Tab-separated table of C-alpha atoms and ligand atoms in Angstrom:
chain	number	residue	atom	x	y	z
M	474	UNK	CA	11.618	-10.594	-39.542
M	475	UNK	CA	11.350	-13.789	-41.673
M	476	UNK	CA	14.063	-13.125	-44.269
M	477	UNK	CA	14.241	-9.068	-44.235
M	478	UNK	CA	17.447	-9.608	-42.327
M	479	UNK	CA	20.615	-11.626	-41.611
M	480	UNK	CA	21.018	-15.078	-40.696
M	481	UNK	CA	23.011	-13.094	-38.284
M	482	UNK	CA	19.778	-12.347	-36.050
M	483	UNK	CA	17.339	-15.087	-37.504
M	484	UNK	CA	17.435	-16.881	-33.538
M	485	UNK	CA	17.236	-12.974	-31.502
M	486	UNK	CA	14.741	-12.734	-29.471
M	487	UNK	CA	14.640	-9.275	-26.848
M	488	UNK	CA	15.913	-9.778	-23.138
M	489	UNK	CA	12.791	-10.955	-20.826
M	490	UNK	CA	14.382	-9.705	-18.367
M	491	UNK	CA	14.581	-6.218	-19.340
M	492	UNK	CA	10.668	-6.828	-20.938
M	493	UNK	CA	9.375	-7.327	-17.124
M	494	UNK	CA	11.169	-4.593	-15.829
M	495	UNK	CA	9.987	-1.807	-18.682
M	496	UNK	CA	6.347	-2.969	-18.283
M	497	UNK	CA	6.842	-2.228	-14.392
M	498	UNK	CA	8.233	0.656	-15.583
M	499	UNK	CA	5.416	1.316	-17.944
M	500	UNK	CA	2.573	0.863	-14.975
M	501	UNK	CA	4.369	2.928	-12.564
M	502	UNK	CA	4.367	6.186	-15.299
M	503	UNK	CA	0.522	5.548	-15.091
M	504	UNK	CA	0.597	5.923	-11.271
M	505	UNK	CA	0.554	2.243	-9.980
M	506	UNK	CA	2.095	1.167	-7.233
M	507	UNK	CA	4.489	-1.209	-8.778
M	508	UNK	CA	6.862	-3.681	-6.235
M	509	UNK	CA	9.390	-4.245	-8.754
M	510	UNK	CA	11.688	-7.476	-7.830
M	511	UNK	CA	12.176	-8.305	-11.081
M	512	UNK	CA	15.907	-6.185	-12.001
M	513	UNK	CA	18.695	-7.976	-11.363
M	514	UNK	CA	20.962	-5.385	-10.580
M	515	UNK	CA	21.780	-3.829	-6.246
M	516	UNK	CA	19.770	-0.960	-5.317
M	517	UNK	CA	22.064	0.157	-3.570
M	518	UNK	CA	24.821	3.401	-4.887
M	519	UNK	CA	27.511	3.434	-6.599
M	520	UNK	CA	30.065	4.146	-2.983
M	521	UNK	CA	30.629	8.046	-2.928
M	522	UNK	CA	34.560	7.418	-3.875
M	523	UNK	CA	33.812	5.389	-6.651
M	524	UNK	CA	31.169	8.137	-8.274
M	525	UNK	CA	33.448	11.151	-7.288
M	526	UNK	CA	36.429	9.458	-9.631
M	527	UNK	CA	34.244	9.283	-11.719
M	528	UNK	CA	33.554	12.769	-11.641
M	529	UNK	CA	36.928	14.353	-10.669
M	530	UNK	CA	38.336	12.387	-14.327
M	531	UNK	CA	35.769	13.986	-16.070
M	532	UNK	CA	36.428	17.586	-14.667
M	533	UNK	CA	40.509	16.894	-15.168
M	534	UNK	CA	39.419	16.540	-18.730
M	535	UNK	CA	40.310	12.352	-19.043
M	536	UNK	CA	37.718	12.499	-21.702
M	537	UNK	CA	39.332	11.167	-24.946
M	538	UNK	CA	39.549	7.434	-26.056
M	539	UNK	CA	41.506	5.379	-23.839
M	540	UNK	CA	43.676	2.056	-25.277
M	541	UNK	CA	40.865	-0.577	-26.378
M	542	UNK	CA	41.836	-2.721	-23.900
M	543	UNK	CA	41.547	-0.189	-21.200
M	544	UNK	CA	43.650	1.640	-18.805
M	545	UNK	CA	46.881	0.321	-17.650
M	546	UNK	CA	45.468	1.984	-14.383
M	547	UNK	CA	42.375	0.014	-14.386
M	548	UNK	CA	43.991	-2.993	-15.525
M	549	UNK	CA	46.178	-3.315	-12.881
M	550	UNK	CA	43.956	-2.444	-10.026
M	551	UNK	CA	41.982	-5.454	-11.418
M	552	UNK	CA	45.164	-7.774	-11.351
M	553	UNK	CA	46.011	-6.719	-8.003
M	554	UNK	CA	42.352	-7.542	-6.635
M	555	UNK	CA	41.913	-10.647	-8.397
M	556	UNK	CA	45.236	-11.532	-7.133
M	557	UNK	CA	44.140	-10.364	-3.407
M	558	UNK	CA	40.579	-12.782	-4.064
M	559	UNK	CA	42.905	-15.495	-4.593
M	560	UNK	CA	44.952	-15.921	-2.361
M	561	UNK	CA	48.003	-14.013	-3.571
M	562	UNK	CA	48.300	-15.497	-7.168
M	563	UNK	CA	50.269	-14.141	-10.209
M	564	UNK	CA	47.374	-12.345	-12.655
M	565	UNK	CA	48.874	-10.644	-15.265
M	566	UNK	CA	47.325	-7.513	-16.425
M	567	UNK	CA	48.388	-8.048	-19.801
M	568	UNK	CA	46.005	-10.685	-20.375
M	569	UNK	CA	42.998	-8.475	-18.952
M	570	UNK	CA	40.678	-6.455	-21.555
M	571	UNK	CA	38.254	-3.786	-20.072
M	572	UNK	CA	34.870	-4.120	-21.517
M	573	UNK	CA	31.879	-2.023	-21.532
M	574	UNK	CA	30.138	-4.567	-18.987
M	575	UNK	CA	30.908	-8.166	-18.202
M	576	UNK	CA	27.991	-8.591	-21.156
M	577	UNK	CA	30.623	-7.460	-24.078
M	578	UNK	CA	33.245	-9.963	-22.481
M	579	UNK	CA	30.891	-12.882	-23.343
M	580	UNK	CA	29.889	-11.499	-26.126
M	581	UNK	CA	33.940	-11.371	-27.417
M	582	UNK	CA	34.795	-14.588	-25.713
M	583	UNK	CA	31.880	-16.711	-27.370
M	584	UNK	CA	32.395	-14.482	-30.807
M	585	UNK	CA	36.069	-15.487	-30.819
M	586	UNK	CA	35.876	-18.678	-29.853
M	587	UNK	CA	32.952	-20.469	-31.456
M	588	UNK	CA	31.241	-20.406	-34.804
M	589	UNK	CA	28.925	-22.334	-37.302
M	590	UNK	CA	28.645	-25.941	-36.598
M	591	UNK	CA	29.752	-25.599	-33.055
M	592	UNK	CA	28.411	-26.452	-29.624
M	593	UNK	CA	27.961	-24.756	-26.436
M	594	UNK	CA	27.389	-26.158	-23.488
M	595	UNK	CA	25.103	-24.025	-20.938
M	596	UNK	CA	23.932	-25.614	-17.829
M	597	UNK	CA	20.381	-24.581	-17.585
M	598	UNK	CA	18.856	-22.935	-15.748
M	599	UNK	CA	20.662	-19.952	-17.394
M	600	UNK	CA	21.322	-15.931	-17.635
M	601	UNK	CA	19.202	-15.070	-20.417
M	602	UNK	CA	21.737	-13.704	-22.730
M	603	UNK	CA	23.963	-17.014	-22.916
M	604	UNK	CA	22.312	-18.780	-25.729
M	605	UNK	CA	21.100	-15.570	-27.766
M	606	UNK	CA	25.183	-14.443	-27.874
M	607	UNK	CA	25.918	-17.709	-28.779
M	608	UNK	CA	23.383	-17.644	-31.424
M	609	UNK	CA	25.198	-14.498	-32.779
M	610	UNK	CA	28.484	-16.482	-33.046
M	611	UNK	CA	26.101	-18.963	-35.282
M	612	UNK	CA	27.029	-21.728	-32.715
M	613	UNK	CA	23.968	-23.458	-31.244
M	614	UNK	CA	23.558	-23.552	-27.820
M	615	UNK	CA	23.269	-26.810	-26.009
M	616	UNK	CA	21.093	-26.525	-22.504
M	617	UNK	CA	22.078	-29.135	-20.277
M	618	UNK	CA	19.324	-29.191	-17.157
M	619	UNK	CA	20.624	-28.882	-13.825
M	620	UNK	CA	19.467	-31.305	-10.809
M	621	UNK	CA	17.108	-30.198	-8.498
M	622	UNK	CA	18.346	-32.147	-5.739
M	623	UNK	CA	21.455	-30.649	-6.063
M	624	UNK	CA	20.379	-26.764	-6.497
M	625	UNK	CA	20.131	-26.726	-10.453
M	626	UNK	CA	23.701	-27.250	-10.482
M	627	UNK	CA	25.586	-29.873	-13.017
M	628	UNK	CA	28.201	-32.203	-12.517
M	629	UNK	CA	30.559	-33.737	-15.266
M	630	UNK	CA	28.602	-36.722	-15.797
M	631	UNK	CA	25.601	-34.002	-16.735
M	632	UNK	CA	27.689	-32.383	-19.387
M	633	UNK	CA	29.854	-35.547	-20.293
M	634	UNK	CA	26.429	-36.504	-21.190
M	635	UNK	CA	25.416	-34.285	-23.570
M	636	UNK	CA	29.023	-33.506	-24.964
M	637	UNK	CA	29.713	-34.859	-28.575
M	638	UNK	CA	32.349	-33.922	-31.144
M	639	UNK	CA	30.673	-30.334	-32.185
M	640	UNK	CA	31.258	-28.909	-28.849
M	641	UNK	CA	33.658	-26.579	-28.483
M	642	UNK	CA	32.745	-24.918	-24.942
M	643	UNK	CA	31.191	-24.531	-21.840
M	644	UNK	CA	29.616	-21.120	-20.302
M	645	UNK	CA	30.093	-21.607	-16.253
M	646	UNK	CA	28.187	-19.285	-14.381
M	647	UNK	CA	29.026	-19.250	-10.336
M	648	UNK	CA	27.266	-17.766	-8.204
M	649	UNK	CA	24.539	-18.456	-10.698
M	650	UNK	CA	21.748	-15.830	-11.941
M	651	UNK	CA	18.544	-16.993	-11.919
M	652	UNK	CA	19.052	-19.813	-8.639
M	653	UNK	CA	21.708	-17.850	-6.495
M	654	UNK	CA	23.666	-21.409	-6.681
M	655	UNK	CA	27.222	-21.357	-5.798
M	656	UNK	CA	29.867	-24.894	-7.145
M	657	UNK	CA	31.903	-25.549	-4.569
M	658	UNK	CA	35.982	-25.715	-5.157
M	659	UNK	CA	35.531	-29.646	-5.552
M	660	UNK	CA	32.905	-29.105	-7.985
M	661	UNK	CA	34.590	-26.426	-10.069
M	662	UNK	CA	37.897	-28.406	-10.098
M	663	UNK	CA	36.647	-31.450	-11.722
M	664	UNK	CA	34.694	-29.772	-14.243
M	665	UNK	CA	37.804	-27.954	-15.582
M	666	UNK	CA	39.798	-31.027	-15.386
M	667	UNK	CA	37.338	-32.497	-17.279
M	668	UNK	CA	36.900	-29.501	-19.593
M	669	UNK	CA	40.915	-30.055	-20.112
M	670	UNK	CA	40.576	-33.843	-20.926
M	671	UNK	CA	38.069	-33.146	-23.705
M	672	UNK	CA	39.668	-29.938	-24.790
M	673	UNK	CA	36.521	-27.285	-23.998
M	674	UNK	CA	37.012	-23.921	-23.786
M	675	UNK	CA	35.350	-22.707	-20.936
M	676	UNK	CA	33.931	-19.380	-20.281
M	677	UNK	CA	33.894	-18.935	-16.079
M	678	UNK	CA	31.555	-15.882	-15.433
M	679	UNK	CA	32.161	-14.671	-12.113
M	680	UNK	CA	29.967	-11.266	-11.959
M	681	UNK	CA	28.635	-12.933	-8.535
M	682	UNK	CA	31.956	-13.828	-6.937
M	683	UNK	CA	32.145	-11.220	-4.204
M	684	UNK	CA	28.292	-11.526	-3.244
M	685	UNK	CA	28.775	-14.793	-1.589
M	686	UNK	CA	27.013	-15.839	1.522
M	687	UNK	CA	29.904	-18.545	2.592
M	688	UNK	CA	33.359	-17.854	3.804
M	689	UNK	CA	35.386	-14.753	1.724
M	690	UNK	CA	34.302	-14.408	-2.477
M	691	UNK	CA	32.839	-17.826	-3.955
M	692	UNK	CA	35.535	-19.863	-5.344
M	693	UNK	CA	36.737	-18.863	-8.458
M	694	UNK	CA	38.861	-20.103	-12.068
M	695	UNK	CA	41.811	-18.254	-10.449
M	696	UNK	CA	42.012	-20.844	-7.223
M	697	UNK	CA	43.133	-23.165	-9.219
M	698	UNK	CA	46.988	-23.628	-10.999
M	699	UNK	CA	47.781	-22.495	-14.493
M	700	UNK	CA	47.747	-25.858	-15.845
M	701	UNK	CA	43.381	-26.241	-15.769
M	702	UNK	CA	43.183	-22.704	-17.470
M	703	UNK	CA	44.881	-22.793	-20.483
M	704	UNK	CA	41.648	-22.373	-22.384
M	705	UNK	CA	39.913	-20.890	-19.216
M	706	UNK	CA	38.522	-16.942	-20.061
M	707	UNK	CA	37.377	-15.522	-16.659
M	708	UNK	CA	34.532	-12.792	-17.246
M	709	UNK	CA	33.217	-10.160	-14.651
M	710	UNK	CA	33.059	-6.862	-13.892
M	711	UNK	CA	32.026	-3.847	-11.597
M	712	UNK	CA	28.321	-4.305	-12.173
M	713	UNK	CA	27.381	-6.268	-9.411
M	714	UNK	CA	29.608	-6.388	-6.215
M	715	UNK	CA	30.101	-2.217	-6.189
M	716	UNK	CA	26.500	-1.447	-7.724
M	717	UNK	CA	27.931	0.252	-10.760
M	718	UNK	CA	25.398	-1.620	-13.480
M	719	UNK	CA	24.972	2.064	-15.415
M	720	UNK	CA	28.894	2.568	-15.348
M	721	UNK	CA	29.966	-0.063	-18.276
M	722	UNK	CA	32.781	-1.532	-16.872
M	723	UNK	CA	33.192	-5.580	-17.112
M	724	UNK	CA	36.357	-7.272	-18.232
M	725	UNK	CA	37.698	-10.317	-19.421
M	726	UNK	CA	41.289	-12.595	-18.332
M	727	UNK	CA	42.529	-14.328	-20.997
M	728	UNK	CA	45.279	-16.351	-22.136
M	729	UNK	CA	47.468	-13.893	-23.968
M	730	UNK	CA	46.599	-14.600	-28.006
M	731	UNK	CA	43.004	-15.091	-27.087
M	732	UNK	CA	42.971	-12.019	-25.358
M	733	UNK	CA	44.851	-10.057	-28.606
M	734	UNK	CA	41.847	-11.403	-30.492
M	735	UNK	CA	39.348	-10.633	-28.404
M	736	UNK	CA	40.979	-6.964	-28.108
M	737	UNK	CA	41.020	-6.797	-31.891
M	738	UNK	CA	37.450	-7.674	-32.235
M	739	UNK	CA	36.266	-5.476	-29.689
M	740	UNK	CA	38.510	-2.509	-31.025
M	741	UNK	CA	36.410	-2.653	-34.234
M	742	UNK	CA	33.197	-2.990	-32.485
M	743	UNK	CA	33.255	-0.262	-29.557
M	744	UNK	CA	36.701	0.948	-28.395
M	745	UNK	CA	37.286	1.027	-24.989
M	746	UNK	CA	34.856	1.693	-22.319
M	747	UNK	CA	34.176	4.674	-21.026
M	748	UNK	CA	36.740	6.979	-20.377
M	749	UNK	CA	35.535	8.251	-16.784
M	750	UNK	CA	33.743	5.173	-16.098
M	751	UNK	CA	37.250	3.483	-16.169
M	752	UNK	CA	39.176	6.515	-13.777
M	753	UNK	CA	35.777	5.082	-11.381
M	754	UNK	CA	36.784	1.467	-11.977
M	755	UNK	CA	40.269	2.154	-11.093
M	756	UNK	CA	39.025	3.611	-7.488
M	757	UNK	CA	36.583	0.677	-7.172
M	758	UNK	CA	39.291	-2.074	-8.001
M	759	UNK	CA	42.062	-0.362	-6.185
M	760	UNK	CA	40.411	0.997	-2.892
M	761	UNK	CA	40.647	-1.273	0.323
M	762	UNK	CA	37.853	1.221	2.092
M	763	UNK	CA	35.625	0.260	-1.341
M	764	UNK	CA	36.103	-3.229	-0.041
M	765	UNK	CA	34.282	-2.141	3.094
M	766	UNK	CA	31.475	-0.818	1.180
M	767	UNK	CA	31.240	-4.225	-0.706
M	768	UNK	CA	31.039	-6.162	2.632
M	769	UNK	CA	28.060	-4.067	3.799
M	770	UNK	CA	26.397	-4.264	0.473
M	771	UNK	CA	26.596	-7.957	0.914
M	772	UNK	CA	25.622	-7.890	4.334
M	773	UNK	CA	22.443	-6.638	3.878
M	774	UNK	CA	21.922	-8.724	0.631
M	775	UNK	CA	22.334	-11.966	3.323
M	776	UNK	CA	20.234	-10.163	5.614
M	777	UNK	CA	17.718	-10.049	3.331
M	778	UNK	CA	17.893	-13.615	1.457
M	779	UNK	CA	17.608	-15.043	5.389
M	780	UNK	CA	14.041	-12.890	5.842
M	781	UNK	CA	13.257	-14.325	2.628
M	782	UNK	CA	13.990	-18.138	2.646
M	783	UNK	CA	12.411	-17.724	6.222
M	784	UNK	CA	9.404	-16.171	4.896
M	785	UNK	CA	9.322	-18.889	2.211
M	786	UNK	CA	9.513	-21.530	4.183
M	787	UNK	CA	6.463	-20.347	6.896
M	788	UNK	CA	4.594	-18.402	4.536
M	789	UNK	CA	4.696	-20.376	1.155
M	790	UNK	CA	5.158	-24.201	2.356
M	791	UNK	CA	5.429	-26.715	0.084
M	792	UNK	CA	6.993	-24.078	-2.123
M	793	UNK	CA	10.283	-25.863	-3.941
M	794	UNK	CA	13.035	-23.096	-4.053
M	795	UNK	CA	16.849	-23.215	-4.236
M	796	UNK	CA	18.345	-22.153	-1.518
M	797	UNK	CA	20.807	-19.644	-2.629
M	798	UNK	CA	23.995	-19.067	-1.867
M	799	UNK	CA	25.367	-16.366	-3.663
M	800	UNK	CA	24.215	-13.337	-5.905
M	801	UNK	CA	20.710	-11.576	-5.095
M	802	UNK	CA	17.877	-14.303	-6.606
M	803	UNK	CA	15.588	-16.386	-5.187
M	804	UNK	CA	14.434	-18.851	-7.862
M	805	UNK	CA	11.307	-20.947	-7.273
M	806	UNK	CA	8.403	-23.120	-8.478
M	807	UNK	CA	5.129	-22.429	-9.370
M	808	UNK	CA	4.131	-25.388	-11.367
M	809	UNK	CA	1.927	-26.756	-8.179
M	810	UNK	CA	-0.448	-23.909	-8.931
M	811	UNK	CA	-0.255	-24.988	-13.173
M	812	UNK	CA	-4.485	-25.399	-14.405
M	813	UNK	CA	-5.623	-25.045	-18.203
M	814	UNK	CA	-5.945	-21.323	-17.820
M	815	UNK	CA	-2.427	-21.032	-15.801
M	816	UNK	CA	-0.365	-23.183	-17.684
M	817	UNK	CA	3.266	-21.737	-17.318
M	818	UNK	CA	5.003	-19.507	-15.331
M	819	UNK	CA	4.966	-16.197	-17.674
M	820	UNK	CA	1.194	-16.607	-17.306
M	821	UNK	CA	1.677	-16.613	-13.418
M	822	UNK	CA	4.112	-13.744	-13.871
M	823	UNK	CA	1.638	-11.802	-15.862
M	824	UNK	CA	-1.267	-12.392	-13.378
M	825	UNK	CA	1.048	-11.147	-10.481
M	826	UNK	CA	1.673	-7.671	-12.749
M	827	UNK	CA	-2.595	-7.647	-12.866
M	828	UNK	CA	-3.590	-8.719	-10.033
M	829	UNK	CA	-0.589	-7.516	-7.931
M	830	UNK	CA	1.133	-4.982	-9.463
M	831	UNK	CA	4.457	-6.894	-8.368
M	832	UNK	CA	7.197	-7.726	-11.036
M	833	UNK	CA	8.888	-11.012	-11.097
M	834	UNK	CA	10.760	-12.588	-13.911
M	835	UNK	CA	9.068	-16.144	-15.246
M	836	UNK	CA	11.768	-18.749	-15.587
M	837	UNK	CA	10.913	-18.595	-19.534
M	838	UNK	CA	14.305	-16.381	-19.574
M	839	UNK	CA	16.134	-19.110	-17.834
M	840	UNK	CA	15.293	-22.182	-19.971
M	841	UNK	CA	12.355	-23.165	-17.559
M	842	UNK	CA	9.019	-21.895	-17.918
M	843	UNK	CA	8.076	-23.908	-14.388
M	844	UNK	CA	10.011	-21.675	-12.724
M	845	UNK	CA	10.166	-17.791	-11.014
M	846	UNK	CA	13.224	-15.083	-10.695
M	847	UNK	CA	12.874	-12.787	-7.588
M	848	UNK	CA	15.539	-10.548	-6.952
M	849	UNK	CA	16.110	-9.155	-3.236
M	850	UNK	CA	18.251	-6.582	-4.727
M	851	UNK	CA	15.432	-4.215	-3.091
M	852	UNK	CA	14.691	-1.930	0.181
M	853	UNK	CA	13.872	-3.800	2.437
M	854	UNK	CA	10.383	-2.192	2.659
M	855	UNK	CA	9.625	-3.189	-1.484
M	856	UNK	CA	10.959	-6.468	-0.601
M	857	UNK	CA	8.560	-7.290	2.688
M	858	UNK	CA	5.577	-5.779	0.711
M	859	UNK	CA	6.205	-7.639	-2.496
M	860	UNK	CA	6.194	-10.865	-0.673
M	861	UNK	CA	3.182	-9.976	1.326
M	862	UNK	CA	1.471	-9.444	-2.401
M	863	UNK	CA	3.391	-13.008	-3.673
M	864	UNK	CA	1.935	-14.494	-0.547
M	865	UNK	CA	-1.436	-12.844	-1.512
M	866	UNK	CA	-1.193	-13.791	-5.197
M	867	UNK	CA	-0.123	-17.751	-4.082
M	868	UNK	CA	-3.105	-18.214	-2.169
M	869	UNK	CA	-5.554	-16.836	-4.919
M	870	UNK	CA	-4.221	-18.987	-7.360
M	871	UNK	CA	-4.300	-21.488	-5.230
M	872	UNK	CA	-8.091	-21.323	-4.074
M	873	UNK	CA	-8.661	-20.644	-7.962
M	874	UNK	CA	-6.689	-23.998	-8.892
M	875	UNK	CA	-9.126	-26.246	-6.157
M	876	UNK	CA	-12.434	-24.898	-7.253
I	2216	PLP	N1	26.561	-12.197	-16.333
I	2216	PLP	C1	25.528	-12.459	-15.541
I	2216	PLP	C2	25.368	-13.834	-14.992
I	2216	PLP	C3	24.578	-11.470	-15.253
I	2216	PLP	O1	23.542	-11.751	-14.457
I	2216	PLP	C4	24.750	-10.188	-15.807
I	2216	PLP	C5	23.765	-9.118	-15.570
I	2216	PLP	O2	22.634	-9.339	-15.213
I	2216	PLP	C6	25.856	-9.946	-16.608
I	2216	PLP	C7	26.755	-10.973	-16.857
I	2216	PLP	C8	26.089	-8.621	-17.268
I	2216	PLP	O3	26.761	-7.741	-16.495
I	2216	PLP	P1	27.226	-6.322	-17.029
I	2216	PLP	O4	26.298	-5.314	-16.462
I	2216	PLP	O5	28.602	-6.158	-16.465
I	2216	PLP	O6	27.240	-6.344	-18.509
């Protein structure tokens, strides 16, 4: 690129995460038998309900623009289930923007709020996309490493630590994508008190909240009183908890002249989201029987993180792996199995595409090149043969690494 284009895109570099995924793809078109655990989105539907909205709008003809900030419909339902989430409290749906995925959200958020010169905090490790949309604000993205001992999270002395004048936010991700950590109420409390004290913006994603393997959806912003979220933006969006990744529909809450700018930005950029995709939205966010779906979706997810973490534990020992407690990843380390010829985990990655034909995602996308994505968002047939092949892989490497 070196100088053909902007400063603009001088720091892009293309998702890993979709990279691993389209060479799965790739090997699969040539007839391989590819495990791919490597997507990080449910396999599961869209629920019938949701889909035939989708399709019923479209056939009534609901196929023009819709208000940039989405339908009132939409925006409501989403008030009245983030209200129901939270125990009953006040969201206003005036301060909600529909988004074409929970992606545009942080993209608006961070585009609004930072710019040249300024900071942002990311505890690491972290979604791929965090410091590359922070890059396109031309704010520089500050990785602050999460402790091990306490599941990659960070706590305020972590972020206290790295904080100096030029930051201007924090990007909060809970339940977290790659480790499938989950902050506890305490935890998210005093990090938005502290966020207040220093005057951070922060930006909560909460794509994860309803795939939570506690008690009800993982504790959220919205648990907490108005005072700690003055410059809170909560970002989510029907991706995730009703398997609707191919619909577009994310959104942002926002205090009100944050969320006109954010509505003004995006109304140059895209419009609104999709027209039908919304009339689906408005079923997903408004249905109690959708709710059902969600609980079995996430039943099986736990279902299938306990085969796995037992698996780990009997069949991989030794392994170091965060437990998780939310969303559908199992992160883990291969850095035991490190030689001159295997030095990072993309390597590792690469030999388990070769050797394996299994798709993981190397931690390289996370911040941590020590580290491995797998995502149990996968039959449970894929899933018990792509950690037979892991299994397989691990010892190879291992008896390679001894010789
Ligand atoms: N935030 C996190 C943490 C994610 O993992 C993802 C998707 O992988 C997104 C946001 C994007 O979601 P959407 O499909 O709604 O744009």
């Amino acid at each position: 690129m070196n100088g053909l284009f902007s400063r603009n895109v001088a720091a892009l570099t293309p998702s890993a995460t979709l990279a691993v995924s389209r060479e799965a793809a790739r090997l699969r078109k040539e007839g391989v038998n590819v495990v791919d655990l490597g997507a990080g989105e449910p396999d599961f539907p869209t629920p019938k309900s949701v889909a035939d909205a989708g399709v019923r709008a479209t056939q009534r003809g609901e196929t023009k623009y819709t208000a940039t900030e989405g339908l009132m419909e939409l925006r409501s339902a989403i008030a009245r289930r983030l209200s129901l989430l939270s125990g009953g409290r006040a969201v206003n749906a005036d301060n909600l923007i529909v988004s074409n995925g929970c992606k545009q959200s942080v993209f608006n958020a961070c585009l609004c709020l930072f710019g040249a010169n300024d900071k942002v905090l990311i505890p690491s490790p972290a979604w791929t996309s965090y410091p590359q949309i922070v890059h396109l604000a031309r704010a520089m993205p500050v990785a602050v490493p999460g402790d091990q001992e306490w599941s990659l999270k960070v706590s305020v002395a972590d972020l206290d630590r790295w904080t100096d004048d030029a930051v201007k936010g924090l990007i909060l991700n809970s339940p977290s994508n790659p480790t499938g950590a989950v902050y506890t109420a305490s935890e998210l409390k005093a990090i938005l008190e502290w966020a207040k004290r220093k005057g951070l913006w922060v930006i909560a994603d909460e794509i994860y909240r309803q795939i939570h393997y506690g008690v009800g959806p993982a504790p959220s912003v919205l648990d907490f009183p108005d005072d700690l979220l003055e410059r809170v933006v909560l970002v989510d969006g029907a991706s995730k908890s009703f398997a609707m990744t191919g619909w577009r529909i994310g959104f942002a809450l926002a205090p009100r002249e944050l969320a006109r700018t954010m509505n003004a930005l995006q109304s140059h950029t895209t419009s609104g989201a999709n027209t039908m995709a919304q009339w689906a939205a408005v079923e997903a966010y408004a249905s109690d029987a959708v709710q059902g779906d969600v609980a079995a979706m996430v039943a099986a997810f736990r279902t299938r993180r306990d085969t796995l973490v037992a698996r780990f534990r009997a069949e991989l020992p030794g392994v170091e792996f965060v437990e998780p407690m939310g969303a559908f990843y199992l992160y883990f380390r291969v850095d035991s199995l490190f030689t001159k010829t295997l030095p990072t985990a993309t390597e590792f990655c690469r030999r388990l595409i070769v050797d394996e034909a299994l798709a993981l995602v190397p931690g390289a996308a996370f911040g941590d090149d020590r580290w491995v994505r797998l995502s149990y968002a996968a039959s449970d047939e894929m899933l018990k043969e792509g950690v037979d092949r892991l299994v397989r892989e691990w010892k190879r490497l291992d008896g390679e690494r001894a010789k």
